[in-house]
Amino acid sequence: MSLEFTHVTLGQRVLFGSGRAAEHLASEVARLGARRVMVIASIAETRIAENVARHVEVTLHYSDISAHVPVEKAEKARAAATNHDIDLLVSVGGGSTTGLAKAIALTSALPIIAIPTTYAGSEATNVWGLTEGARKTTGVDDLVLPATVIYDASLTLSLPVGLSIASGLNGIAHCIDSMWAPRVDPINAALGAEGIRAFSRGLPLIKQDPSDLEGREMALYGAYLSAVAFASAGSGLHHKICHVLGGTWDMPHAETHATVLPYVLAFNAPEAPEAVARIASAFGTNDAGEGLRLLRETLDAPRALQDFGFKAEYIPETVEIILPAIPESNPRKATRGNLAALLAAACAGDDPRILSDDRSET
């Protein structure tokens, strides 16, 4: 069988090393010749951000951050950057923080240095997202791709175990979605598989000993791999579902992804044997769903969307919003009936295997 595909690898500088974030940031600011730096970090991570930027002259510390990047928050941050004549954005935090930096870069073309403190992976993609009127809009633009990513596992030590697990499972969702996303190819599939292996090793170590840097380094490594795979392959069924859940119902990002993941895997598995075999191998099991189930049990992962505010009565409206966004390339055809069944199972925390057995396409 011949091998033929088109692959794009995004150009980005990555600096990885525990305890070296401040050193790396100072060197990158100097390399980029920046003079007016805006450091973006939530109030909760102000101390971390100040410590990381201790060798840098900061023009503006900015902390008005919200999940899912509301448009009004983006416009306020853009105005602040303009008013202070900023020439470099530094984001220190999770996906919401990186997302706000991207929103500024989208209209200003300012470079970003991203310093993640979770495993969201946004720092390694050219994908942006904004929420307005309970609807989340996403797009792709190289302007929002951070010029440099600085990974320092010691900065994740303050991330609680529960959120570490949810964030890591979000990373695994990037990996799995990349196996059947619109631009899937052998390279991003390989990156996704290695990402699953890294998370499968790192997350149990974090659960066992939250102060052990080895697990957190593996999770950050997995986060980068997962994001690079996702950026190349594009957004698949899982992310289309979760973007609607987050943007429409204001659900927590990491926990929502962690909860929905096994249901999407079970839904697509019967129609994607090659992808499922690769996923199973990455988990070190004979069955992809079983591998994910065992990992989730070890981690005591989030189980039901209803635990985070989603209600069964929301399902019909959610289905109508999701359906037009699902890629034609998804292995299994999504319909109102089977998509509603997926959401109902995820809402209640039912066994995901019921979706593999249900072949109704009504």
mmCIF file with all atom_site columns, N, CA, C and O in Angstrom, residues 18-19 152-157 209-218:
data_model
loop_
_atom_site.group_PDB
_atom_site.id
_atom_site.type_symbol
_atom_site.label_atom_id
_atom_site.label_alt_id
_atom_site.label_comp_id
_atom_site.label_asym_id
_atom_site.label_entity_id
_atom_site.label_seq_id
_atom_site.pdbx_PDB_ins_code
_atom_site.Cartn_x
_atom_site.Cartn_y
_atom_site.Cartn_z
_atom_site.occupancy
_atom_site.B_iso_or_equiv
_atom_site.pdbx_formal_charge
_atom_site.auth_seq_id
_atom_site.auth_comp_id
_atom_site.auth_asym_id
_atom_site.auth_atom_id
_atom_site.pdbx_PDB_model_num
ATOM 1  N N  . SER A 1 18  ? 13.012 21.922 34.245 1.00 0.00 ? 18  SER A N  1
ATOM 2  C CA . SER A 1 18  ? 12.442 22.245 35.555 1.00 0.00 ? 18  SER A CA 1
ATOM 3  C C  . SER A 1 18  ? 13.333 23.242 36.291 1.00 0.00 ? 18  SER A C  1
ATOM 4  O O  . SER A 1 18  ? 14.563 23.092 36.336 1.00 0.00 ? 18  SER A O  1
ATOM 5  N N  . GLY A 1 19  ? 12.697 24.272 36.859 1.00 0.00 ? 19  GLY A N  1
ATOM 6  C CA . GLY A 1 19  ? 13.415 25.278 37.620 1.00 0.00 ? 19  GLY A CA 1
ATOM 7  C C  . GLY A 1 19  ? 14.119 26.330 36.786 1.00 0.00 ? 19  GLY A C  1
ATOM 8  O O  . GLY A 1 19  ? 14.842 27.168 37.331 1.00 0.00 ? 19  GLY A O  1
ATOM 9  N N  . ASP A 1 152 ? 8.278  24.333 32.411 1.00 0.00 ? 152 ASP A N  1
ATOM 10 C CA . ASP A 1 152 ? 8.982  24.185 33.686 1.00 0.00 ? 152 ASP A CA 1
ATOM 11 C C  . ASP A 1 152 ? 8.038  23.444 34.626 1.00 0.00 ? 152 ASP A C  1
ATOM 12 O O  . ASP A 1 152 ? 7.059  24.011 35.127 1.00 0.00 ? 152 ASP A O  1
ATOM 13 N N  . ALA A 1 153 ? 8.309  22.176 34.862 1.00 0.00 ? 153 ALA A N  1
ATOM 14 C CA . ALA A 1 153 ? 7.399  21.354 35.661 1.00 0.00 ? 153 ALA A CA 1
ATOM 15 C C  . ALA A 1 153 ? 7.233  21.859 37.079 1.00 0.00 ? 153 ALA A C  1
ATOM 16 O O  . ALA A 1 153 ? 6.197  21.629 37.716 1.00 0.00 ? 153 ALA A O  1
ATOM 17 N N  . SER A 1 154 ? 8.225  22.571 37.602 1.00 0.00 ? 154 SER A N  1
ATOM 18 C CA . SER A 1 154 ? 8.102  23.072 38.972 1.00 0.00 ? 154 SER A CA 1
ATOM 19 C C  . SER A 1 154 ? 6.970  24.087 39.096 1.00 0.00 ? 154 SER A C  1
ATOM 20 O O  . SER A 1 154 ? 6.419  24.286 40.185 1.00 0.00 ? 154 SER A O  1
ATOM 21 N N  . LEU A 1 155 ? 6.587  24.712 37.987 1.00 0.00 ? 155 LEU A N  1
ATOM 22 C CA . LEU A 1 155 ? 5.486  25.681 38.017 1.00 0.00 ? 155 LEU A CA 1
ATOM 23 C C  . LEU A 1 155 ? 4.127  25.003 38.126 1.00 0.00 ? 155 LEU A C  1
ATOM 24 O O  . LEU A 1 155 ? 3.129  25.664 38.407 1.00 0.00 ? 155 LEU A O  1
ATOM 25 N N  . THR A 1 156 ? 4.081  23.698 37.915 1.00 0.00 ? 156 THR A N  1
ATOM 26 C CA . THR A 1 156 ? 2.811  22.976 38.011 1.00 0.00 ? 156 THR A CA 1
ATOM 27 C C  . THR A 1 156 ? 2.594  22.372 39.399 1.00 0.00 ? 156 THR A C  1
ATOM 28 O O  . THR A 1 156 ? 1.559  21.747 39.644 1.00 0.00 ? 156 THR A O  1
ATOM 29 N N  . LEU A 1 157 ? 3.540  22.542 40.294 1.00 0.00 ? 157 LEU A N  1
ATOM 30 C CA . LEU A 1 157 ? 3.421  21.922 41.616 1.00 0.00 ? 157 LEU A CA 1
ATOM 31 C C  . LEU A 1 157 ? 2.234  22.460 42.406 1.00 0.00 ? 157 LEU A C  1
ATOM 32 O O  . LEU A 1 157 ? 1.686  21.756 43.260 1.00 0.00 ? 157 LEU A O  1
ATOM 33 N N  . ASP A 1 209 ? 2.260  10.851 44.065 1.00 0.00 ? 209 ASP A N  1
ATOM 34 C CA . ASP A 1 209 ? 3.087  11.814 44.800 1.00 0.00 ? 209 ASP A CA 1
ATOM 35 C C  . ASP A 1 209 ? 3.070  13.151 44.066 1.00 0.00 ? 209 ASP A C  1
ATOM 36 O O  . ASP A 1 209 ? 3.856  13.369 43.145 1.00 0.00 ? 209 ASP A O  1
ATOM 37 N N  . PRO A 1 210 ? 2.181  14.053 44.463 1.00 0.00 ? 210 PRO A N  1
ATOM 38 C CA . PRO A 1 210 ? 2.044  15.337 43.758 1.00 0.00 ? 210 PRO A CA 1
ATOM 39 C C  . PRO A 1 210 ? 3.305  16.186 43.754 1.00 0.00 ? 210 PRO A C  1
ATOM 40 O O  . PRO A 1 210 ? 3.435  17.094 42.928 1.00 0.00 ? 210 PRO A O  1
ATOM 41 N N  . SER A 1 211 ? 4.238  15.918 44.653 1.00 0.00 ? 211 SER A N  1
ATOM 42 C CA . SER A 1 211 ? 5.457  16.729 44.724 1.00 0.00 ? 211 SER A CA 1
ATOM 43 C C  . SER A 1 211 ? 6.589  16.179 43.865 1.00 0.00 ? 211 SER A C  1
ATOM 44 O O  . SER A 1 211 ? 7.654  16.796 43.766 1.00 0.00 ? 211 SER A O  1
ATOM 45 N N  . ASP A 1 212 ? 6.359  15.040 43.225 1.00 0.00 ? 212 ASP A N  1
ATOM 46 C CA . ASP A 1 212 ? 7.402  14.400 42.413 1.00 0.00 ? 212 ASP A CA 1
ATOM 47 C C  . ASP A 1 212 ? 7.423  15.043 41.022 1.00 0.00 ? 212 ASP A C  1
ATOM 48 O O  . ASP A 1 212 ? 6.439  14.998 40.289 1.00 0.00 ? 212 ASP A O  1
ATOM 49 N N  . LEU A 1 213 ? 8.547  15.641 40.657 1.00 0.00 ? 213 LEU A N  1
ATOM 50 C CA . LEU A 1 213 ? 8.638  16.336 39.374 1.00 0.00 ? 213 LEU A CA 1
ATOM 51 C C  . LEU A 1 213 ? 8.641  15.388 38.180 1.00 0.00 ? 213 LEU A C  1
ATOM 52 O O  . LEU A 1 213 ? 8.285  15.797 37.072 1.00 0.00 ? 213 LEU A O  1
ATOM 53 N N  . GLU A 1 214 ? 9.032  14.137 38.379 1.00 0.00 ? 214 GLU A N  1
ATOM 54 C CA . GLU A 1 214 ? 9.108  13.221 37.236 1.00 0.00 ? 214 GLU A CA 1
ATOM 55 C C  . GLU A 1 214 ? 7.757  13.088 36.542 1.00 0.00 ? 214 GLU A C  1
ATOM 56 O O  . GLU A 1 214 ? 7.657  13.164 35.310 1.00 0.00 ? 214 GLU A O  1
ATOM 57 N N  . GLY A 1 215 ? 6.706  12.867 37.334 1.00 0.00 ? 215 GLY A N  1
ATOM 58 C CA . GLY A 1 215 ? 5.374  12.726 36.752 1.00 0.00 ? 215 GLY A CA 1
ATOM 59 C C  . GLY A 1 215 ? 4.928  13.995 36.056 1.00 0.00 ? 215 GLY A C  1
ATOM 60 O O  . GLY A 1 215 ? 4.323  13.953 34.968 1.00 0.00 ? 215 GLY A O  1
ATOM 61 N N  . ARG A 1 216 ? 5.227  15.136 36.651 1.00 0.00 ? 216 ARG A N  1
ATOM 62 C CA . ARG A 1 216 ? 4.807  16.407 36.073 1.00 0.00 ? 216 ARG A CA 1
ATOM 63 C C  . ARG A 1 216 ? 5.610  16.734 34.805 1.00 0.00 ? 216 ARG A C  1
ATOM 64 O O  . ARG A 1 216 ? 5.077  17.331 33.861 1.00 0.00 ? 216 ARG A O  1
ATOM 65 N N  . GLU A 1 217 ? 6.869  16.337 34.765 1.00 0.00 ? 217 GLU A N  1
ATOM 66 C CA . GLU A 1 217 ? 7.641  16.516 33.536 1.00 0.00 ? 217 GLU A CA 1
ATOM 67 C C  . GLU A 1 217 ? 7.083  15.652 32.411 1.00 0.00 ? 217 GLU A C  1
ATOM 68 O O  . GLU A 1 217 ? 6.963  16.112 31.265 1.00 0.00 ? 217 GLU A O  1
ATOM 69 N N  . MET A 1 218 ? 6.731  14.409 32.720 1.00 0.00 ? 218 MET A N  1
ATOM 70 C CA . MET A 1 218 ? 6.157  13.535 31.702 1.00 0.00 ? 218 MET A CA 1
ATOM 71 C C  . MET A 1 218 ? 4.826  14.088 31.201 1.00 0.00 ? 218 MET A C  1
ATOM 72 O O  . MET A 1 218 ? 4.525  14.023 30.005 1.00 0.00 ? 218 MET A O  1
#
